[in-house]
């Protein structure tokens, strides 16, 4: 029997490509760029499945134009706001994501951002690199101590909980808001807030781990920042659109928000250029899951979903 034909929309890690090549009739684009619109539709002609990523946008409009031969798209991502799941389901197109395997790497990145922002790592590093370090000073570059402070986590799923574990080790007090309260064993010593407003009011530090939905778009805005205790630190490893950039930039400029650590940006990679001028904004280029082990595991998880579908089984991470 011929092997199913699948497209890898990007040049995923070598081990992932090797496995896909072993098990499928695999198509790999010449160049490692994210196709979208008509280019994406063109790439997907003549294949039975595809391993896609979060920068391939599958709107209802695009999904309507996809060939009938394409039966499954497996995303190399936990987030799936780039796919209109309802439109895919009505067309009979199966969509899967790659959860779980990136919990630790993403929480590690959130911790990195929390510490880098609160300890002014950007300013400190620039000082050394620019030759402006002229000796130790008792008052230079003083940061914010996390010990004993309240960390507000928005979205207490698997990544949010992994971040909570890390920040307990820093001596922080964990508060969270989630669509539903966690069971006692998952909640541990964390304090639940039934509304996001209630969480903002106690968040000396805020770390965003929720999905990007119409309800969470621009959830961090001028009104919700104003609810926060004085001089909070804000961390985002989820999706850029959850933060209203204009409001955060204004708050960083005025000092209402003392520092921010950001790995994701609205419209990335074209982030709001004002962030570049703000020394209290510690910025990373969406590397939350970027470790060799994690990226391999994400690819293998996506391939597991494709394997299950082509073996006539239900893919474990089917969405919708
Ligand atoms: C990925 C992510 O690197 O999994 C996600 O949702 O945001 C990142 O870990 C990226 O989206 C790759 O598709």
Tab-separated table of N, CA, C and O in Angstrom, residues 197-242:
chain	number	residue	atom	x	y	z
A	197	UNK	N	-10.451	40.344	37.127
A	197	UNK	CA	-10.287	41.620	37.853
A	197	UNK	C	-9.787	41.373	39.270
A	197	UNK	O	-8.897	42.086	39.759
A	198	UNK	N	-10.361	40.379	39.927
A	198	UNK	CA	-9.948	40.087	41.310
A	198	UNK	C	-8.478	39.681	41.335
A	198	UNK	O	-7.739	40.039	42.266
A	199	UNK	N	-8.026	38.966	40.311
A	199	UNK	CA	-6.617	38.568	40.266
A	199	UNK	C	-5.713	39.786	40.030
A	199	UNK	O	-4.686	39.939	40.699
A	200	UNK	N	-6.106	40.646	39.086
A	200	UNK	CA	-5.284	41.838	38.825
A	200	UNK	C	-5.049	42.627	40.115
A	200	UNK	O	-3.965	43.153	40.334
A	201	UNK	N	-6.071	42.689	40.968
A	201	UNK	CA	-5.971	43.525	42.178
A	201	UNK	C	-4.885	43.052	43.150
A	201	UNK	O	-4.412	43.844	43.967
A	202	UNK	N	-4.506	41.768	43.068
A	202	UNK	CA	-3.510	41.269	44.031
A	202	UNK	C	-2.173	40.926	43.377
A	202	UNK	O	-1.246	40.478	44.055
A	203	UNK	N	-2.069	41.126	42.057
A	203	UNK	CA	-0.896	40.610	41.340
A	203	UNK	C	0.281	41.598	41.398
A	203	UNK	O	0.363	42.537	40.609
A	204	UNK	N	1.197	41.351	42.319
A	204	UNK	CA	2.448	42.120	42.339
A	204	UNK	C	3.268	41.767	41.101
A	204	UNK	O	4.009	42.588	40.565
A	205	UNK	N	3.159	40.501	40.711
A	205	UNK	CA	3.731	40.000	39.457
A	205	UNK	C	2.571	39.328	38.724
A	205	UNK	O	1.711	38.720	39.362
A	206	UNK	N	2.582	39.398	37.395
A	206	UNK	CA	1.518	38.751	36.621
A	206	UNK	C	2.174	37.913	35.530
A	206	UNK	O	3.054	38.412	34.813
A	207	UNK	N	1.759	36.654	35.399
A	207	UNK	CA	2.277	35.830	34.306
A	207	UNK	C	1.094	35.267	33.521
A	207	UNK	O	0.181	34.679	34.089
A	208	UNK	N	1.141	35.462	32.208
A	208	UNK	CA	-0.006	35.123	31.348
A	208	UNK	C	0.209	33.740	30.725
A	208	UNK	O	1.221	33.497	30.056
A	209	UNK	N	-0.763	32.861	30.961
A	209	UNK	CA	-0.669	31.491	30.426
A	209	UNK	C	-1.989	31.003	29.856
A	209	UNK	O	-2.190	29.793	29.738
A	210	UNK	N	-2.886	31.938	29.540
A	210	UNK	CA	-4.201	31.517	29.021
A	210	UNK	C	-4.154	31.431	27.499
A	210	UNK	O	-3.213	31.880	26.860
A	211	UNK	N	-5.218	30.849	26.944
A	211	UNK	CA	-5.352	30.809	25.486
A	211	UNK	C	-5.757	32.183	24.984
A	211	UNK	O	-6.354	32.965	25.721
A	212	UNK	N	-5.457	32.425	23.720
A	212	UNK	CA	-5.919	33.671	23.085
A	212	UNK	C	-7.295	33.383	22.489
A	212	UNK	O	-7.446	32.554	21.596
A	213	UNK	N	-8.309	34.045	23.039
A	213	UNK	CA	-9.693	33.884	22.574
A	213	UNK	C	-10.287	35.291	22.477
A	213	UNK	O	-9.669	36.257	22.948
A	214	UNK	N	-11.499	35.431	21.944
A	214	UNK	CA	-12.114	36.776	21.947
A	214	UNK	C	-12.208	37.332	23.369
A	214	UNK	O	-12.066	38.534	23.582
A	215	UNK	N	-12.388	36.467	24.365
A	215	UNK	CA	-12.521	36.932	25.758
A	215	UNK	C	-11.176	37.398	26.345
A	215	UNK	O	-11.155	38.244	27.232
A	216	UNK	N	-10.078	36.814	25.889
A	216	UNK	CA	-8.781	37.187	26.492
A	216	UNK	C	-8.013	38.211	25.648
A	216	UNK	O	-6.954	38.670	26.067
A	217	UNK	N	-8.543	38.567	24.477
A	217	UNK	CA	-7.856	39.558	23.643
A	217	UNK	C	-7.806	40.898	24.386
A	217	UNK	O	-8.816	41.365	24.897
A	218	UNK	N	-6.600	41.448	24.502
A	218	UNK	CA	-6.375	42.717	25.230
A	218	UNK	C	-6.914	42.682	26.661
A	218	UNK	O	-7.432	43.672	27.180
A	219	UNK	N	-6.800	41.539	27.282
A	219	UNK	CA	-7.227	41.408	28.688
A	219	UNK	C	-6.349	42.283	29.591
A	219	UNK	O	-6.816	42.823	30.599
A	220	UNK	N	-5.073	42.400	29.240
A	220	UNK	CA	-4.191	43.309	29.979
A	220	UNK	C	-4.256	44.656	29.258
A	220	UNK	O	-3.722	44.824	28.158
A	221	UNK	N	-4.977	45.604	29.849
A	221	UNK	CA	-5.220	46.897	29.188
A	221	UNK	C	-5.129	48.004	30.232
A	221	UNK	O	-4.827	47.737	31.414
A	222	UNK	N	-5.410	49.234	29.818
A	222	UNK	CA	-5.246	50.368	30.749
A	222	UNK	C	-6.116	50.179	31.997
A	222	UNK	O	-5.670	50.448	33.125
A	223	UNK	N	-7.344	49.680	31.814
A	223	UNK	CA	-8.239	49.515	32.969
A	223	UNK	C	-7.720	48.444	33.925
A	223	UNK	O	-7.667	48.654	35.145
A	224	UNK	N	-7.295	47.289	33.373
A	224	UNK	CA	-6.875	46.197	34.263
A	224	UNK	C	-5.506	46.479	34.876
A	224	UNK	O	-5.245	46.105	36.023
A	225	UNK	N	-4.645	47.188	34.146
A	225	UNK	CA	-3.345	47.571	34.741
A	225	UNK	C	-3.596	48.506	35.925
A	225	UNK	O	-2.939	48.398	36.974
A	226	UNK	N	-4.579	49.394	35.779
A	226	UNK	CA	-4.878	50.348	36.871
A	226	UNK	C	-5.360	49.632	38.132
A	226	UNK	O	-5.256	50.169	39.237
A	227	UNK	N	-5.893	48.408	37.967
A	227	UNK	CA	-6.356	47.647	39.141
A	227	UNK	C	-5.182	47.070	39.940
A	227	UNK	O	-5.325	46.738	41.115
A	228	UNK	N	-4.031	46.939	39.318
A	228	UNK	CA	-2.917	46.196	39.937
A	228	UNK	C	-2.274	46.976	41.080
A	228	UNK	O	-2.357	48.210	41.121
A	229	UNK	N	-1.628	46.279	41.994
A	229	UNK	CA	-0.870	46.969	43.054
A	229	UNK	C	0.214	47.854	42.415
A	229	UNK	O	0.548	47.671	41.243
A	230	UNK	N	0.801	48.776	43.174
A	230	UNK	CA	1.818	49.657	42.588
A	230	UNK	C	3.010	48.875	42.015
A	230	UNK	O	3.406	47.857	42.573
A	231	UNK	N	3.544	49.357	40.905
A	231	UNK	CA	4.797	48.857	40.317
A	231	UNK	C	4.858	47.344	40.085
A	231	UNK	O	5.825	46.689	40.502
A	232	UNK	N	3.883	46.781	39.409
A	232	UNK	CA	3.951	45.337	39.146
A	232	UNK	C	4.925	44.998	38.017
A	232	UNK	O	5.362	45.870	37.279
A	233	UNK	N	5.231	43.699	37.918
A	233	UNK	CA	6.032	43.153	36.811
A	233	UNK	C	5.102	42.243	36.002
A	233	UNK	O	4.385	41.422	36.579
A	234	UNK	N	5.110	42.402	34.683
A	234	UNK	CA	4.201	41.617	33.826
A	234	UNK	C	5.019	40.741	32.877
A	234	UNK	O	5.963	41.213	32.233
A	235	UNK	N	4.618	39.470	32.804
A	235	UNK	CA	5.329	38.483	31.969
A	235	UNK	C	4.331	37.854	30.998
A	235	UNK	O	3.227	37.477	31.392
A	236	UNK	N	4.733	37.723	29.729
A	236	UNK	CA	3.835	37.083	28.755
A	236	UNK	C	4.593	36.094	27.887
A	236	UNK	O	5.491	36.461	27.120
A	237	UNK	N	4.222	34.813	28.021
A	237	UNK	CA	4.747	33.773	27.123
A	237	UNK	C	3.606	33.114	26.357
A	237	UNK	O	3.810	32.060	25.740
A	238	UNK	N	2.394	33.695	26.424
A	238	UNK	CA	1.231	33.029	25.819
A	238	UNK	C	1.018	33.527	24.388
A	238	UNK	O	1.537	32.928	23.436
A	239	UNK	N	0.289	34.628	24.235
A	239	UNK	CA	0.102	35.225	22.920
A	239	UNK	C	0.109	36.740	23.073
A	239	UNK	O	-0.482	37.286	24.012
A	240	UNK	N	0.750	37.416	22.123
A	240	UNK	CA	0.909	38.861	22.215
A	240	UNK	C	-0.405	39.608	22.281
A	240	UNK	O	-0.523	40.623	22.982
A	241	UNK	N	-1.412	39.106	21.570
A	241	UNK	CA	-2.686	39.809	21.494
A	241	UNK	C	-3.438	39.895	22.816
A	241	UNK	O	-4.430	40.622	22.926
A	242	UNK	N	-2.971	39.169	23.835
A	242	UNK	CA	-3.638	39.230	25.149
A	242	UNK	C	-3.290	40.555	25.850
A	242	UNK	O	-3.982	40.997	26.757
